[in-house]
PDB file of C-alpha atoms and ligand atoms in Angstrom:
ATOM      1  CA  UNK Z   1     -43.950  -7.014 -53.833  1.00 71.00           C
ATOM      2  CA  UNK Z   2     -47.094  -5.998 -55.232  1.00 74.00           C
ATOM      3  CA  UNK Z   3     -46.277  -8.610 -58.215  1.00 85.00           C
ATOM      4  CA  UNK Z   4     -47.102 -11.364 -55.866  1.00 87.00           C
ATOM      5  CA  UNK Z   5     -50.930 -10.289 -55.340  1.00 87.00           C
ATOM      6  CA  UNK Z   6     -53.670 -11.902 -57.493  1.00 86.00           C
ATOM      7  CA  UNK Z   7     -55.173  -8.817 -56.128  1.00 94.00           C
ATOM      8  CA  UNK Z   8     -56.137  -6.179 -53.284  1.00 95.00           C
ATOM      9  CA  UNK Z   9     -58.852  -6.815 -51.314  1.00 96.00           C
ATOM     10  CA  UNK Z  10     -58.755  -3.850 -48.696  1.00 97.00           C
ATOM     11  CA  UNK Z  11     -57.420  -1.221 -49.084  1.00 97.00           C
ATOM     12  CA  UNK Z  12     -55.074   0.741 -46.876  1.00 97.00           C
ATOM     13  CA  UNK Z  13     -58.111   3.637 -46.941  1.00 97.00           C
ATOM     14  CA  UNK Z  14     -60.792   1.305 -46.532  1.00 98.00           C
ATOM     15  CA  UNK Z  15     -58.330  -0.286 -43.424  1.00 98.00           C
ATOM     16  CA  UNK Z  16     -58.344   3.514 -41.772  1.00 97.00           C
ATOM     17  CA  UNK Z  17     -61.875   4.250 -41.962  1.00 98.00           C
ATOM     18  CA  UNK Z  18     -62.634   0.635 -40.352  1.00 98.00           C
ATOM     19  CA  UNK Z  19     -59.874   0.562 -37.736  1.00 98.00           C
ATOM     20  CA  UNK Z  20     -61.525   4.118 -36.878  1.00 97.00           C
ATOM     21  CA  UNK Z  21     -64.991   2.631 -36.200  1.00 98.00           C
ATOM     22  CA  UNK Z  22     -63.479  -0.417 -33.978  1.00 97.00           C
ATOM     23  CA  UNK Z  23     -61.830   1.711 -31.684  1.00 96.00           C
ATOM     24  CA  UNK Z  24     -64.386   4.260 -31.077  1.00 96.00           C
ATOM     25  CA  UNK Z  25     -66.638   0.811 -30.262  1.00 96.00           C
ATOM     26  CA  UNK Z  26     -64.447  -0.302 -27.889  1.00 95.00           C
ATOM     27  CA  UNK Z  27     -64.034   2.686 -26.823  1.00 93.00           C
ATOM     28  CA  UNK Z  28     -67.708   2.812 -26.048  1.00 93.00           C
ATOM     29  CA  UNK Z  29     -67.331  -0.384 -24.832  1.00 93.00           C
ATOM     30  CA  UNK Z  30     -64.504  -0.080 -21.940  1.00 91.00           C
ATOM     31  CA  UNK Z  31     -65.332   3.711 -21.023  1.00 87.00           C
ATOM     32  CA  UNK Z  32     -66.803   3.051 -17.463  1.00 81.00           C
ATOM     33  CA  UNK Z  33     -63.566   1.128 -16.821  1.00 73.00           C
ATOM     34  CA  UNK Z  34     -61.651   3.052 -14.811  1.00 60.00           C
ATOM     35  CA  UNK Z  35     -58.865   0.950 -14.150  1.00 69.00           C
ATOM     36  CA  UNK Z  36     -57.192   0.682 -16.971  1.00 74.00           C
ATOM     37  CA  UNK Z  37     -57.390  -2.198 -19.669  1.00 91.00           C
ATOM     38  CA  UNK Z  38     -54.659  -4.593 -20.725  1.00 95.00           C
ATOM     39  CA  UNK Z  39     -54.313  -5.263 -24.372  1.00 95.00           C
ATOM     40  CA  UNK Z  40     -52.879  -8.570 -25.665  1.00 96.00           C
ATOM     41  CA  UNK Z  41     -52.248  -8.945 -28.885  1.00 95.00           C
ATOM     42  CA  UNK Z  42     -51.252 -12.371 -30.137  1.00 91.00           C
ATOM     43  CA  UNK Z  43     -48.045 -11.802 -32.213  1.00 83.00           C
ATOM     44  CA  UNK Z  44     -46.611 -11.664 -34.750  1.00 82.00           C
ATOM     45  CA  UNK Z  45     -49.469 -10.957 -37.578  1.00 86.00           C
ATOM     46  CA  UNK Z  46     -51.151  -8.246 -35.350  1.00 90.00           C
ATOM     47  CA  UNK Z  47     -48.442  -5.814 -34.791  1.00 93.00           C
ATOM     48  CA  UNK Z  48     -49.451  -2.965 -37.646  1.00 96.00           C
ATOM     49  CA  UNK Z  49     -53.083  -3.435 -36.549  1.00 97.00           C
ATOM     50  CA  UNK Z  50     -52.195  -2.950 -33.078  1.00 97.00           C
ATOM     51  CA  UNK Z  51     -50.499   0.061 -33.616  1.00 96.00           C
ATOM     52  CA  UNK Z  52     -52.802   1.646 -35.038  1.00 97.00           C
ATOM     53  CA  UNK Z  53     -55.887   0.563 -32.847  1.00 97.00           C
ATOM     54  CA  UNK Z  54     -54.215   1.610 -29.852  1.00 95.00           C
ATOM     55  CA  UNK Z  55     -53.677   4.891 -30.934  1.00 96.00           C
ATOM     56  CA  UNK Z  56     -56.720   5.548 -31.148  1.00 96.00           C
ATOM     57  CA  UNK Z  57     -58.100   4.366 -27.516  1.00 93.00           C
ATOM     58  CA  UNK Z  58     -57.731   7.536 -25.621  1.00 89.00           C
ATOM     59  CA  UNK Z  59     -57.068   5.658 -22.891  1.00 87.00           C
ATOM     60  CA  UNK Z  60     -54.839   4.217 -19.898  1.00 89.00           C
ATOM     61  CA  UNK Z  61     -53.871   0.834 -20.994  1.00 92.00           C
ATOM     62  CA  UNK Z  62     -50.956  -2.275 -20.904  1.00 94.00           C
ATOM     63  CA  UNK Z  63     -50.173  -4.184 -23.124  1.00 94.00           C
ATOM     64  CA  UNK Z  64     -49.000  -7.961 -22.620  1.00 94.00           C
ATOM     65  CA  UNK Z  65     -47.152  -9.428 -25.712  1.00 90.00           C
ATOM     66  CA  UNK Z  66     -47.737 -12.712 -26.186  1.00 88.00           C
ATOM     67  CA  UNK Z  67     -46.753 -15.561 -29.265  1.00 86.00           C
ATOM     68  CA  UNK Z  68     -48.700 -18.106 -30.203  1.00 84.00           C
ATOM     69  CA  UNK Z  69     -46.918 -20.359 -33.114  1.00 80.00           C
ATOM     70  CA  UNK Z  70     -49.972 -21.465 -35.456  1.00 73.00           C
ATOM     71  CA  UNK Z  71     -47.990 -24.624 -37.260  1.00 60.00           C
ATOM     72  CA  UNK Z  72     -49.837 -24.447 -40.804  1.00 59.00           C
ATOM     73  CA  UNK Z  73     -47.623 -24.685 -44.098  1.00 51.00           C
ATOM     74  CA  UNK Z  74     -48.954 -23.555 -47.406  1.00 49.00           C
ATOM     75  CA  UNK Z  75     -51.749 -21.166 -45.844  1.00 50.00           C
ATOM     76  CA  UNK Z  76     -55.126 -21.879 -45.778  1.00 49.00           C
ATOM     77  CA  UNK Z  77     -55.134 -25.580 -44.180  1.00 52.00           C
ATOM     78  CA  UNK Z  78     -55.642 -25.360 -40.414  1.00 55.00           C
ATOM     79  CA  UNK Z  79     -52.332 -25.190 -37.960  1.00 59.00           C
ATOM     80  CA  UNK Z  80     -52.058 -26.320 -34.165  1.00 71.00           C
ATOM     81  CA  UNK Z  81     -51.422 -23.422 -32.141  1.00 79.00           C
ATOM     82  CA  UNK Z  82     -48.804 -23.327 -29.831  1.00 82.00           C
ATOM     83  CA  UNK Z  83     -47.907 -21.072 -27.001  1.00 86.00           C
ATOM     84  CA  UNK Z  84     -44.102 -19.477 -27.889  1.00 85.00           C
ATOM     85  CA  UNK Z  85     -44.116 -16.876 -25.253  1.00 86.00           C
ATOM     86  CA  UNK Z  86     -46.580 -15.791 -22.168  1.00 89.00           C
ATOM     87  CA  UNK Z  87     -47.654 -12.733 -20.895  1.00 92.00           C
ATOM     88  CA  UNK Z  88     -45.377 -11.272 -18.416  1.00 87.00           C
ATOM     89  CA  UNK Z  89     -48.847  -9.531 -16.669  1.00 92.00           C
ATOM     90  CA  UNK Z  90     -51.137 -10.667 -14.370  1.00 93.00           C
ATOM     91  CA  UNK Z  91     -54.758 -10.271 -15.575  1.00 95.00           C
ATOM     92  CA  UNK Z  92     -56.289 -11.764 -12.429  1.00 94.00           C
ATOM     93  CA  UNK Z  93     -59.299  -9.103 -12.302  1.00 92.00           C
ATOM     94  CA  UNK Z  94     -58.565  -6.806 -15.256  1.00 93.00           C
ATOM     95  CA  UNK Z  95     -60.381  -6.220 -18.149  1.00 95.00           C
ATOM     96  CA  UNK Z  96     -58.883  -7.710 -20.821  1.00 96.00           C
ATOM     97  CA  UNK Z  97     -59.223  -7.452 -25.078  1.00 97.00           C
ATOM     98  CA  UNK Z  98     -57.185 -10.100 -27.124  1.00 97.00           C
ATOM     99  CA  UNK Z  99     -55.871  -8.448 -30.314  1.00 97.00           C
ATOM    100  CA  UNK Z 100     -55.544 -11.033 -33.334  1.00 95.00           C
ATOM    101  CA  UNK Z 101     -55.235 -10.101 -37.117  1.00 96.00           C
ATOM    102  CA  UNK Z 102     -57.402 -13.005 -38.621  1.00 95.00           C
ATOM    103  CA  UNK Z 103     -60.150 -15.376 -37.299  1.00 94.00           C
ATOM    104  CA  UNK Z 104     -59.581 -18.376 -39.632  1.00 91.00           C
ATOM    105  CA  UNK Z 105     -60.153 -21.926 -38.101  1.00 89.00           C
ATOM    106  CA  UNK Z 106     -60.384 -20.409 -34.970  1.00 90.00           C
ATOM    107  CA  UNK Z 107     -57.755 -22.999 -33.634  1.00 89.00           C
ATOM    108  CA  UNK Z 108     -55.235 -20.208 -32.030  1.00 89.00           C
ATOM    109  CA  UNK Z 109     -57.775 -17.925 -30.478  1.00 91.00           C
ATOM    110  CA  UNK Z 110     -58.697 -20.442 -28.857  1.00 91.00           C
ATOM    111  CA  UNK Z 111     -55.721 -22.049 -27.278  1.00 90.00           C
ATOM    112  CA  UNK Z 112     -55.115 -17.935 -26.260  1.00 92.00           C
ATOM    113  CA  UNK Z 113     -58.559 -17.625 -25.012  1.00 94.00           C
ATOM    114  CA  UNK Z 114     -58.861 -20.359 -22.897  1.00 93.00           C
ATOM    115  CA  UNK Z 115     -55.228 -19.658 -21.699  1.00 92.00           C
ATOM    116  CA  UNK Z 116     -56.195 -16.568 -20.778  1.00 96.00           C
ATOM    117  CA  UNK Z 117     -59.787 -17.339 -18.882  1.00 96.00           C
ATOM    118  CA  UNK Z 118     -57.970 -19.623 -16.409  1.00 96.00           C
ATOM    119  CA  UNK Z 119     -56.689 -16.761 -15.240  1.00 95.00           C
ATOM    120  CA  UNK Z 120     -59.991 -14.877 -13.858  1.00 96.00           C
ATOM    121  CA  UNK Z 121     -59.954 -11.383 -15.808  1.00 95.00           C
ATOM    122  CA  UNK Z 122     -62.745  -9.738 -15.180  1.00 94.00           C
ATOM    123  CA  UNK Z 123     -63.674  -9.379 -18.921  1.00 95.00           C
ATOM    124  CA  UNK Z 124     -61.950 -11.076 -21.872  1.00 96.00           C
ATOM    125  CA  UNK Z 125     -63.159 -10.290 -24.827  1.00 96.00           C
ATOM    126  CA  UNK Z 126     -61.633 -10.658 -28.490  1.00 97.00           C
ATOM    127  CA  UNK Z 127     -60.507  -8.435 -31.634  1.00 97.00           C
ATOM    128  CA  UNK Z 128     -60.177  -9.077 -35.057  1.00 97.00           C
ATOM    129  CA  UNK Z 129     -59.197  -7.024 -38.103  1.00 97.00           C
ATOM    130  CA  UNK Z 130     -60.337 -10.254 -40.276  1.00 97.00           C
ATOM    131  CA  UNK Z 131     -62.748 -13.334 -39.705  1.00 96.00           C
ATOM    132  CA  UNK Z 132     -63.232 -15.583 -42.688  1.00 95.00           C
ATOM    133  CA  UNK Z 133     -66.685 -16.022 -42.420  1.00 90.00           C
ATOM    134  CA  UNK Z 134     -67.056 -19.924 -43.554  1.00 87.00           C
ATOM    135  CA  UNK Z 135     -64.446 -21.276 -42.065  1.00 83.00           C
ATOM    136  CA  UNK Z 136     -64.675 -19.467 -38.185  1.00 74.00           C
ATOM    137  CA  UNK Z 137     -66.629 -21.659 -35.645  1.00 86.00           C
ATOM    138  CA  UNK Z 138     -69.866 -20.500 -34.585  1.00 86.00           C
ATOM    139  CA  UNK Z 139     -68.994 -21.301 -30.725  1.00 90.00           C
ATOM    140  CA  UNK Z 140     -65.933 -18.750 -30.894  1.00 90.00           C
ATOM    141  CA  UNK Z 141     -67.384 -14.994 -30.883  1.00 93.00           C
ATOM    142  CA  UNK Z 142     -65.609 -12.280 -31.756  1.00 96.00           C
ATOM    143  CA  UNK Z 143     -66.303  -8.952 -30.135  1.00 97.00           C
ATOM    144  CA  UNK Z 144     -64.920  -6.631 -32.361  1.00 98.00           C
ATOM    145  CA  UNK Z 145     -64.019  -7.430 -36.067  1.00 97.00           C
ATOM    146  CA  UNK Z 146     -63.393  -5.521 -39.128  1.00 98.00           C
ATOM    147  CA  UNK Z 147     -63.724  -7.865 -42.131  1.00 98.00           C
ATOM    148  CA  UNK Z 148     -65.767 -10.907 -43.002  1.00 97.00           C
ATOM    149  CA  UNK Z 149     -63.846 -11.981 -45.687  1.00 96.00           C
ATOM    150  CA  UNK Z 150     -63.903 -14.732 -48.240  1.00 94.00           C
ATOM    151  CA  UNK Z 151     -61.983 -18.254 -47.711  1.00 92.00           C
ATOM    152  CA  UNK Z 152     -58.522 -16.650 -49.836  1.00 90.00           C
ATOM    153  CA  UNK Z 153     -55.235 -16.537 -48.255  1.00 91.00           C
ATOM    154  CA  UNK Z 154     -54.388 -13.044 -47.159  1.00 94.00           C
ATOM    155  CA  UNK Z 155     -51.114 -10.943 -46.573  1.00 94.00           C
ATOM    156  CA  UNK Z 156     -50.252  -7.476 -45.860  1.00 95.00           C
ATOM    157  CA  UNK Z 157     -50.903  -5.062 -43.317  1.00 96.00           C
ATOM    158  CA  UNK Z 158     -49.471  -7.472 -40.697  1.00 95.00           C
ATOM    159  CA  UNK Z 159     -50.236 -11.004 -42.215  1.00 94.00           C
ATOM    160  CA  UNK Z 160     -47.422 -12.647 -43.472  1.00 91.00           C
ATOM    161  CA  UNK Z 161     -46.786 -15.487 -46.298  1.00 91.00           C
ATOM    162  CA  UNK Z 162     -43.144 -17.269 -44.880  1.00 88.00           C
ATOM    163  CA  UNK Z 163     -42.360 -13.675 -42.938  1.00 88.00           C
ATOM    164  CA  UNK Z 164     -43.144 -11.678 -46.239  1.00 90.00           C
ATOM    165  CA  UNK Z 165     -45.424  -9.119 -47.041  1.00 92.00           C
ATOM    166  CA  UNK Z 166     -46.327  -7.729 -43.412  1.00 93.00           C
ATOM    167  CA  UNK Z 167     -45.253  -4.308 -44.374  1.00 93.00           C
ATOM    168  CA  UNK Z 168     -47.442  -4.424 -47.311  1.00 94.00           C
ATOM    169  CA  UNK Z 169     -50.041  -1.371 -46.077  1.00 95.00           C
ATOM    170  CA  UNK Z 170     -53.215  -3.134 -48.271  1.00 96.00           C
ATOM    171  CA  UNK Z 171     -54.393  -6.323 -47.692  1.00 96.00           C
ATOM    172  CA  UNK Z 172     -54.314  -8.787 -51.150  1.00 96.00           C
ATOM    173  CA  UNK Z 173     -54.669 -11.909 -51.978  1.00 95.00           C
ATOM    174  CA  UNK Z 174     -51.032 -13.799 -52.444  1.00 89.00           C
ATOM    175  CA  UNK Z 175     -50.968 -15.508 -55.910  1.00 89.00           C
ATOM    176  CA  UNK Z 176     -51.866 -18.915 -55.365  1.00 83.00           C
ATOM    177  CA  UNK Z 177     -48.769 -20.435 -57.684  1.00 85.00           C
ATOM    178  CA  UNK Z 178     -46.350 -18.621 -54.712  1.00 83.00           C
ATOM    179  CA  UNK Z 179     -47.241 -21.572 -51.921  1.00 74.00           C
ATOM    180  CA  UNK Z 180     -48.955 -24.133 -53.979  1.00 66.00           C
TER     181      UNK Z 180
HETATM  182  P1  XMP I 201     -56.388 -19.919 -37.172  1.00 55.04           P
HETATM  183  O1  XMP I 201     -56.666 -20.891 -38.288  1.00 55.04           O
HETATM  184  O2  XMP I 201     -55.774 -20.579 -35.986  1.00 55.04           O
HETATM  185  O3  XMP I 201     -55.322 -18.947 -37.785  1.00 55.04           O
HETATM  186  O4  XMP I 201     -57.617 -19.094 -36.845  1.00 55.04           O
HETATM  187  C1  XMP I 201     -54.665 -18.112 -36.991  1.00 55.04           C
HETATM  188  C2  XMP I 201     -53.369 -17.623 -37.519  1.00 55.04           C
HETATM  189  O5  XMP I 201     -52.988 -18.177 -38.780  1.00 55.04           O
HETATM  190  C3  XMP I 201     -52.531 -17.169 -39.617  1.00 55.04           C
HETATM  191  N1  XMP I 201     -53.441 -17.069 -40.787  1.00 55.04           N
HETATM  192  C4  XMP I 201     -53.195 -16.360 -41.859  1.00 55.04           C
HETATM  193  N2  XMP I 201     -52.147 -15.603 -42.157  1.00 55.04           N
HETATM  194  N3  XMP I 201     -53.147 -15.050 -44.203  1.00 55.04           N
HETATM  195  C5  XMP I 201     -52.122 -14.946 -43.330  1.00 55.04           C
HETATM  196  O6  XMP I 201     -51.168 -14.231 -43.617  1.00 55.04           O
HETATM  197  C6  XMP I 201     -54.256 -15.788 -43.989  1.00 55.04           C
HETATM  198  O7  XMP I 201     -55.162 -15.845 -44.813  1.00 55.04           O
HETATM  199  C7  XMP I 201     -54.270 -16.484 -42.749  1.00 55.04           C
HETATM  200  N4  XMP I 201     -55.157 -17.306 -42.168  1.00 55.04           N
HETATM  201  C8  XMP I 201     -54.617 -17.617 -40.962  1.00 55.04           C
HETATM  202  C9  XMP I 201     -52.551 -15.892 -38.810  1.00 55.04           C
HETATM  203  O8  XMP I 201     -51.296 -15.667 -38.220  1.00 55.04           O
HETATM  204  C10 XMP I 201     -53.534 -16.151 -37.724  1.00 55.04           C
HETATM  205  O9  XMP I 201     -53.306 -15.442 -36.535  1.00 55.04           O
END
């Protein structure tokens, strides 16, 4: 596997240390909220991140899965989102934290986000592990994020290439000559 990265670009330490300092600010964030938040992360590339975020918020919380289908092909070029499965929650006054693993073109979080806003939380705010910094649209802020990155395509620790290379635990670069 590690034969198909150009190269690493965070690594699974670096991850830790940074997945650390995003929970204990959301944890700073959400601590007056006593009722509990609900989590949503949009599946499938979030799923390691998640795991380990939430284990680190000390405390109650739901979580409502939900799939977005982002219809790019070879990587970087940008996809229209589609929804693939809801929430089974309702987040009518709850405080609510979307949960993505990569800001690109912006173009699913904001299907999710504006999905989720007709539904009156009382807070919805938004995640990332990665944001690629020239390519995310200045009108969609994210809350929490871990890594401006450069305009490469990513994989590992969650992100997929075709379904490969989630359980990768750094994040590299893919070589380009494997989707061009
Ligand atoms: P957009 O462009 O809608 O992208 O912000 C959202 C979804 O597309 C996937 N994506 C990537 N996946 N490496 C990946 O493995 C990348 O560099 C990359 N860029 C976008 C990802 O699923 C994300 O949620």
């Amino acid at each position: 596997m590690q034969n198909d990265l150009a190269r690493i670009l965070i690594t699974r330490e670096q991850i830790q240390k940074r997945v650390k300092e995003m929970a204990d600010a959301i944890s700073a964030t959400y601590a007056d909220r006593t009722r509990g938040l609900v989590i949503v992360p949009v599946l499938a590339g979030s799923i390691i991140f998640l795991a380990d975020l939430i284990r680190r918020l000390p405390f109650k919380m739901k979580i409502g899965l939900l799939t977005v289908s982002s219809y790019r092909g070879a990587t970087t070029k940008p996809g229209s989102a589609r929804l693939v499965q809801d929430l089974d929650l309702d987040i009518k006054d709850r405080h609510v934290l979307v949960v993505d693993d990569i800001l690109d073109t912006g173009n699913t979080l904001r299907v999710v986000m504006g999905l989720l806003q007709k539904r009156e939380p009382a807070s919805l705010r938004m995640c990332v592990l990665l944001r690629k910094t020239a390519k995310a649209p200045k009108d969609l802020v994210a809350d929490f994020v871990g890594f401006d990155i450069e305009d490469v395509f990513v994989v590992g620790y969650g992100l997929d290439y075709n379904d490969h290379y989630r359980n990768w635990p750094d994040i590299g670069v893919l070589r380009p000559e494997l989707y061009s």
